[in-house]
Structures are given as structure tokens and as C-alpha cells.
Amino acid sequence: MRISLLLVLVIFISSCKEERPNVERQYLKSNWSLYQDDHHMIADTLTIPSTVHSAYLPQLNHPFVGNNEDSLQWMTELDWTYENSFKVDKTRLDKENIILNFEGIDTYSSILLNDVEILKTDNAFLHWEVDVKSILKKENKLVVKIKSLVEIEEQKAEANPYTLPEGNRVYTRKAQYQYGWDWGPKLNTMGIWKPVYLEAHDDFKIEDLYIKQNFVKDSIANLTAKIKLSDKRTELLHYKIKVNDSLYWEQDYQPKAQEDEFEIHFEIPQVQLWWPHNIGEPYLYDIEVSVSKEGKHIDSQKLKTGIRTIELVNEPDEHGTSFFFKVNDVPIYMKGANYIPQNSMQDLVTDDHYEKLLSDVKEANMNMLRVWGGGIYENDIFYEKCDEKGILVWQDFMFACAMYPGDTRFRESVTNEITQQITRLRNHSSIALWCGNNETSEAWRNWGWQEGRSQPERDSIWEDYRSVFQIAMPKYVSELTKEPYWESSPEYGRGNPKYEFEGDAHDWRVWHDAYPFEHFEEHVPRFMSEFGFQSHPSYEAIRFINKVGTVNIQSEDYASHQKHARGNELIREYMERDFPVPTNDEDYVYVSQLLQAYGISKGIQAHRRARPYNMGTLYWQLNDCWPAVSWSSIDYLGNWKALHYQVKRDFENVLISNVVENDTLKTYVVNDRLETLQKDLEIIIKDFNGNVLVNHRIESLHSTALAASSREISFIALKTLNIDKSDVYVVSKFGESEVISILERPKNLNLPYTKISIDSKKENGQFILTLESHVFAKDVFLYTDVKGHFNDNFFNLEPNTKKTILFETESDEEPDFRYKTLNGLMKN
């Protein structure tokens, strides 16, 4: 039913907060027992969330250390049982409605309450609810029997007339990366991976609240509160809406027939919009809807949401087809990375992990993360943090690199999954896009999956694809939310020439096809949603893997943490092209990180220079799920690699980007701000002793950077200069922005020997380091055995110029600060 009333918002001061007095929750978190095959007790003091693998950790060698992963594969082949005994007080038992909630069971289970089977589960991404009013007692026993997925998947595969790519994982709705990926282990967890709780209430409750944003005009936000009750009602109800605890409206309403869904239209004047953090403030409103009956408060729901519009513009143009996002009707350039789950055992991820990682994302000037489709729909706190920090989320549905079955139960389960996840996440201002899958459409067309299949078989498999990704998903996204839908990422892969001109692209010519990094500069797509390069992790992560205090990348233990068949070979091949190749492991790890940062920076800067043709660059990948050689910019232990420091520079709102083309130094200024900048541009070429060889200055009148633009402002014909490109560096300045560049491949530089002085002092709980070098120092890497974080690292240091670095640590240990430079690896 629609309540078509314009709500007039007036000031209302309240000294008390309305809670949910009619709705009680009892979390079943503690004192769980875990049994193997109903008999052998593994643990009796478990807390939920839990997985079998994490529960077993005290009795096993950690699967992230050495090659211990291999010794844990037997766990997936067995059945497991969780048990919990709990009491319910009389007040709760007397409630009219008592629902037992399982937010996530991984995956196949049979659940018994007081020896009565109440539920069977088969999808780890579903929230399950069961009415247990008639079964619940004062003292209760809850049993969750987890079935091995191995035999179930084999049975499903046998029943399917076709063999589906890629393996039996396609039959189970759970995190696909747990079956093993080229950056992660095979740790196929099982268990109660999300909270379990009883929810009891009398009468009825608010089941769901959705604040639908209709439009914003003349600083007025037009909104609809869509309210769903737990059951249909006919009596007179009294509704209230509060905004920021000081805006108040109330209205009686009596439906003409039994109804459980209501819509209330209202407006917020002088609205403060939500923006990505690099453009404006990600402002969030507190909105509360409450309902009462006969003067008694029945229920209320509160949420935080930002007011913003978002649009995916995918339209034909003179180049092909555009792909860019408008926020509040403003085209916004997207800068960020692909996000994967933070741990192979998701139950071990804490709120602190989310806060730290997403703070690192914001600090690196990113405004978008793509939640990759082979992982999980993240916990609520992930999206809440993204809302708060102004980070947009490209949300994949959890399907990746495979063709999926189309039987009735699978489709029913997937439909429930789609609708549940959209409903759960649709109030989050950070959600920018719903994407059907990762690389499935591209793989079907170009990965050889159709070879050897009859036409009827191909048609049948593709029809199953269509039913989910071209029919069901767009239908439910359009019905349940206002955000756009994109069928598959990428629209075209690198095997199709259209990938440069239409939609989003995954370009793996660099890395998988071993193309040089310059490929990124020569082939720029409309929106790059995946590209990447591997590097070794921090010294700390390598020591963790090896179980000893050595940085040894040749050990068998360490080799088991490189999941790409050609990974080490490719790192060395690229290193030989562009960098000196060290002979000891510590230096090799250091240069591998410089190499990764060097290559990805070429791509990011080429993408940003091409604005507005290109309107987004998301590298692969932000983070790791275990310590490994991978494409990440932050390793599993939270350490920033060289890449993360570099993208922080490359993602600044104002970027000075130098590129050498045909022996000409071209200088671009990229301005993501929404205001025009008029500054002087200064380009200074110096030798490695700091002597100025060329000083090229363009007055602000001729070096204007228009709002939201990229512009080539300067070009210098290098052949007209009396310089050796191997002996110089370039300092470019535009207003407060400054960047140091080189004109040659790093391996060709004639870098002199340097000895850097480091003075440190402790002040206000952090260390302040002052560095100085008598010559140009390239890629200065600071490190220490004390756990902590440098606010800058892998930087260039000009001659006789002091640089201040902060080191934050919670340790009481005095750090021994050391450094490496590229200078130290050159043959002088």
C-alpha cells in the first residue's frame, strides 16, 4: 500500500532514543562443541562464527605456514557436527513469535533443534530463518550437521548431462576462491561462518526498511520509505519518521485490507549530498522509522544513508561505447583496486581488519573498490565503512570464471541469494554497481569452453547462463534497487579488439601474455576494471611462511605460496627488461616490488591521461587472503608494498604525468577536482648531483588545468638538449603538486653510489626520521624488524634535500632503521 503524503519536516528535540522494546535477540555465540563424524570431539568452547579449519588450528600446523595447506585437504572430505546447549528465559518463551536465524552456514547442513530437524541448507550466501516457537524449551540443544561437499558435488555433476567449466565448484553456492586460485590456497572451509541468534517479538515487527532515493532537485531530496512488516495488518497504525534526531513527522494509517508493505513519501530540504571522499564529504543521514499501535511502541528501525544519485553511462559515442559513472549528475573518474576476501578463513576477519584495510584504501586516494565475484558478499561492516569513508563499491554477484548449472533447485537458490543480498545492501550509499559475474561471458566466448561440444549442448549451457545473468539478475536489480546492473566484467576481453573501445576491460596482455609494460600506454580502454602484476610480499611475510627468521625465496615452503605456474619466471623476465637483477633474496624482493609499482604506475597514468576517453582504473589486486607471492599492493600481514605507496601518488586528485614519446618529453596535468586550477608549470631537468641543466617554465595563463580534465601542457624535444637521459632526473611542479620522473628504464640509469644519513627521534608515540643524501637516491626503501608503518616509502630523494618520514608503531622496541636504494644495486 502507498501512503502518498508529502511529509513536512519540522524541528523536534527528543531526550530519549527509541529502541526496539518489542524485539529481543539472543545470540548463540559461545560454548559450542565441534565433533568429527558425531563422535570425536575437536573443541568444546568454540565461539560463532566458526569454521572447521579455524577450530582445528590449535591442534594443527597453521595452513599459512610452509606447505601445511596440503596436509589439511582431508577436512573437506569428512562430515562435521556443531552442538550448542542453551537456555531461554520465560519472558522470551512467552513471546508470540520466535525465529531462529542463521546468517550463514557453509554449506550443506542438516539442523536439529531438540532432536527435531528444522532446516536443511545448501547455500552459504543465504540467511536462513526458522519459526521455532513450537519446539523451543527452557533448555535446548541445537545440532548443526555439516555434510562434506565432495560427494554432493560429484552427485550433482553426475546428474548433469554436460561437464561444466570449471570443475565441480560450480554446483555449490559458496566462496569460489576457496577451491584454490592463482593467488590463494585450496582451503575449502565448512562451518557456521556467520552469527546465529533467536529473535522474539509479540504482535509484529518491521521486517525491512528501504529508503529509496527518487530524485534531488533544487536542493530538495525526494525520498520514499518502503516499509515491510513481518505479517499483514488491518488495524490502525501510527508511523513516525525522524531524520538526524531533529526532524519529525507522524501520521495515522489504517489499511483497507490486509497489507504488510507500505510506502511513505517525504522530502529533505537543503539536502547535504553524499560524495566520494576525493570530491566532497560522504555525508550520512540518520533516519529512523517507527510504528506504534494504540499508543504502544511496537518497533522501529534505524539506518545511516547518504543522499546521492548514481548512474552508469554506457552509450554509443564517436569512439565506440562509453563506460563511466555519474555521481549526483557529475562524471567522476574512478580510482581504485579489486578487493578479495581478507582471509581464507573468513571467521578470523575482525572489525579492526576492516577498519585498517579500508583506511589504507582511503589514504591511498582510492574512491572505488570492486568486490570480486569469486569471493563473498562482504559483512555489513565493510559497506558501513565504505559509506563512512566515501569509497564506492562495484559489487559483483558471487559467480566467477565458470558456467553454472540450470536445474530448478539451483535457480531457486540463486534467486533467493540475489534478492536477499540486494535487499541487505541497497541502503548503502557506497553501492555503485551490481555486476552479474567475473569473466564468465568472456570465458565462454574466448577461452575454448565451447570446443568439442555439440550445438544443442552449447545452446543449453548458454540458456542456463541467460536465465540468471540476462533475465533474473537485471529483473531483480531493477525491481529492488535504483543502482545500475552490468551483466559481466569485462564486456570484452583482450582477445577481442573491441575491448579498447567499448565497456569495461580486463587487460592481461601484460603478465599472462608477457607483453611489455609499454602496452598499457599504447592500448587504453574506456574503463580498466582489471590489470596487474605480481611481486613478492614483505620480509615479514616471507619469514612467516618459512617458519624461520630468514628471507629465503628459494625454499620449498615458500614455493608453495606461489600459485601461478609461470609466476616466478615472469617476474624475472620483466625484471631483466627494466631493472637490475639482484643476486641475493632480500634485494630481489625489493626490486620485485619496484618492478610491480613501475609497471602498474605506467598503466594508471596512461589511463588518467586519457580522461575523458578513459574514466576508471582498478588494478588487480588490493589485498591477500594469505601470505603469498601475488598481485596485491598490501600483503596479508597488512604491510604496504611499493605499489601501494605509488598508487597513493598516482591517485592524487591533481596528477602531473610525464611520458616520453618519440624522444619528446610530454607533460600532462590531470585534474579530478571540480574546479579549474590556474598554476605555473615548472619542469626542471637535473643531473644526479642536483645541478640544474634545464629549467622550463610555463606561466599560469598558459598552464590552466580545467575542472575534471586531462591536458598536455608542455612538450620538450629531448634531442635538442645536450643531456644524456641516463644521467638525469626531472622535477615537475604545478602549484603544490610535485613529481620526480626519469627518462630511461631504471636499469639504464647511471646512478652514483650514495650513503643516506638517517636521524630519528621519538615524539608523541611515533618516530620522526630525517633523511639526507649528497646525490640523487632512487627508490629509497626504509625498513625495520619492528612492526609498524612508514607514512611514505619507496620514494626518490633529491641531493642535499632533507626529507621527513613518520614511522608509527605500537611496539615498545627501539627500531633499527635500515634502507635500500636502487643506487646500491647498480654497477658503478
Short mmCIF file of N, CA and C in Angstrom, two decimals, residues 20-27 88-101 130-133 136 197-205 230 298-299:
data_model
loop_
_atom_site.label_atom_id
_atom_site.label_comp_id
_atom_site.label_asym_id
_atom_site.label_seq_id
_atom_site.Cartn_x
_atom_site.Cartn_y
_atom_site.Cartn_z
N ARG A 20 14.06 -0.91 20.18
CA ARG A 20 13.13 -1.93 19.70
C ARG A 20 12.68 -2.76 20.91
N PRO A 21 11.81 -2.19 21.77
CA PRO A 21 11.43 -2.88 23.01
C PRO A 21 10.64 -4.15 22.77
N ASN A 22 10.03 -4.26 21.62
CA ASN A 22 9.20 -5.43 21.34
C ASN A 22 9.98 -6.56 20.66
N VAL A 23 11.24 -6.28 20.29
CA VAL A 23 12.04 -7.27 19.58
C VAL A 23 13.27 -7.59 20.42
N GLU A 24 13.42 -8.86 20.78
CA GLU A 24 14.55 -9.29 21.59
C GLU A 24 15.41 -10.28 20.81
N ARG A 25 16.71 -10.11 20.94
CA ARG A 25 17.64 -11.05 20.30
C ARG A 25 18.48 -11.75 21.35
N GLN A 26 18.69 -13.03 21.12
CA GLN A 26 19.59 -13.82 21.96
C GLN A 26 20.59 -14.51 21.04
N TYR A 27 21.83 -14.01 21.07
CA TYR A 27 22.86 -14.58 20.21
C TYR A 27 23.40 -15.87 20.81
N VAL A 88 16.56 -20.56 27.47
CA VAL A 88 15.73 -19.43 27.08
C VAL A 88 14.82 -19.09 28.26
N ASP A 89 14.82 -17.82 28.67
CA ASP A 89 14.01 -17.48 29.85
C ASP A 89 12.53 -17.41 29.49
N LYS A 90 11.71 -17.40 30.51
CA LYS A 90 10.26 -17.48 30.33
C LYS A 90 9.72 -16.27 29.56
N THR A 91 10.28 -15.10 29.81
CA THR A 91 9.80 -13.90 29.12
C THR A 91 9.92 -14.06 27.61
N ARG A 92 11.05 -14.59 27.20
CA ARG A 92 11.27 -14.77 25.76
C ARG A 92 10.41 -15.91 25.22
N LEU A 93 10.29 -16.98 25.99
CA LEU A 93 9.46 -18.12 25.55
C LEU A 93 8.00 -17.72 25.37
N ASP A 94 7.57 -16.75 26.13
CA ASP A 94 6.18 -16.34 26.06
C ASP A 94 5.87 -15.41 24.90
N LYS A 95 6.89 -14.99 24.19
CA LYS A 95 6.66 -14.13 23.04
C LYS A 95 5.85 -14.88 21.98
N GLU A 96 5.05 -14.16 21.23
CA GLU A 96 4.17 -14.79 20.23
C GLU A 96 4.96 -15.38 19.06
N ASN A 97 6.08 -14.75 18.72
CA ASN A 97 6.86 -15.19 17.56
C ASN A 97 8.32 -15.37 17.98
N ILE A 98 8.88 -16.54 17.68
CA ILE A 98 10.29 -16.80 17.97
C ILE A 98 10.92 -17.41 16.72
N ILE A 99 11.88 -16.70 16.15
CA ILE A 99 12.52 -17.12 14.91
C ILE A 99 14.00 -17.39 15.17
N LEU A 100 14.47 -18.54 14.72
CA LEU A 100 15.88 -18.88 14.81
C LEU A 100 16.55 -18.48 13.49
N ASN A 101 17.60 -17.66 13.59
CA ASN A 101 18.28 -17.10 12.42
C ASN A 101 19.69 -17.66 12.29
N VAL A 130 13.94 -19.83 10.69
CA VAL A 130 13.02 -20.92 11.02
C VAL A 130 12.16 -20.52 12.22
N ASP A 131 10.87 -20.70 12.11
CA ASP A 131 9.96 -20.47 13.23
C ASP A 131 10.10 -21.64 14.20
N VAL A 132 10.59 -21.36 15.41
CA VAL A 132 10.83 -22.44 16.38
C VAL A 132 9.97 -22.29 17.63
N LYS A 133 8.93 -21.49 17.54
CA LYS A 133 8.07 -21.25 18.70
C LYS A 133 7.56 -22.55 19.31
N LEU A 136 10.83 -24.76 20.87
CA LEU A 136 11.75 -24.20 21.86
C LEU A 136 11.29 -24.51 23.29
N TYR A 197 21.26 -16.54 15.96
CA TYR A 197 20.55 -15.89 17.05
C TYR A 197 19.06 -16.20 16.99
N LEU A 198 18.44 -16.11 18.17
CA LEU A 198 16.98 -16.16 18.30
C LEU A 198 16.46 -14.73 18.27
N GLU A 199 15.35 -14.53 17.57
CA GLU A 199 14.70 -13.22 17.59
C GLU A 199 13.24 -13.44 17.96
N ALA A 200 12.82 -12.79 19.04
CA ALA A 200 11.47 -12.99 19.56
C ALA A 200 10.72 -11.67 19.63
N HIS A 201 9.42 -11.70 19.27
CA HIS A 201 8.63 -10.49 19.36
C HIS A 201 7.14 -10.85 19.48
N ASP A 202 6.39 -9.96 20.07
CA ASP A 202 4.94 -10.06 20.10
C ASP A 202 4.37 -9.28 18.92
N ASP A 203 3.15 -9.64 18.57
CA ASP A 203 2.42 -8.88 17.56
C ASP A 203 3.14 -8.92 16.22
N PHE A 204 3.86 -7.86 15.87
CA PHE A 204 4.57 -7.83 14.59
C PHE A 204 5.82 -6.97 14.75
N LYS A 205 6.64 -6.90 13.72
CA LYS A 205 7.84 -6.07 13.73
C LYS A 205 8.07 -5.52 12.32
N SER A 230 6.37 -7.80 9.34
CA SER A 230 6.56 -9.25 9.43
C SER A 230 5.31 -10.02 9.05
N ILE A 298 5.62 -0.34 18.96
CA ILE A 298 5.80 -1.73 18.53
C ILE A 298 7.22 -1.97 18.06
N ASP A 299 7.71 -1.14 17.15
CA ASP A 299 9.04 -1.40 16.60
C ASP A 299 9.56 -0.15 15.90
#
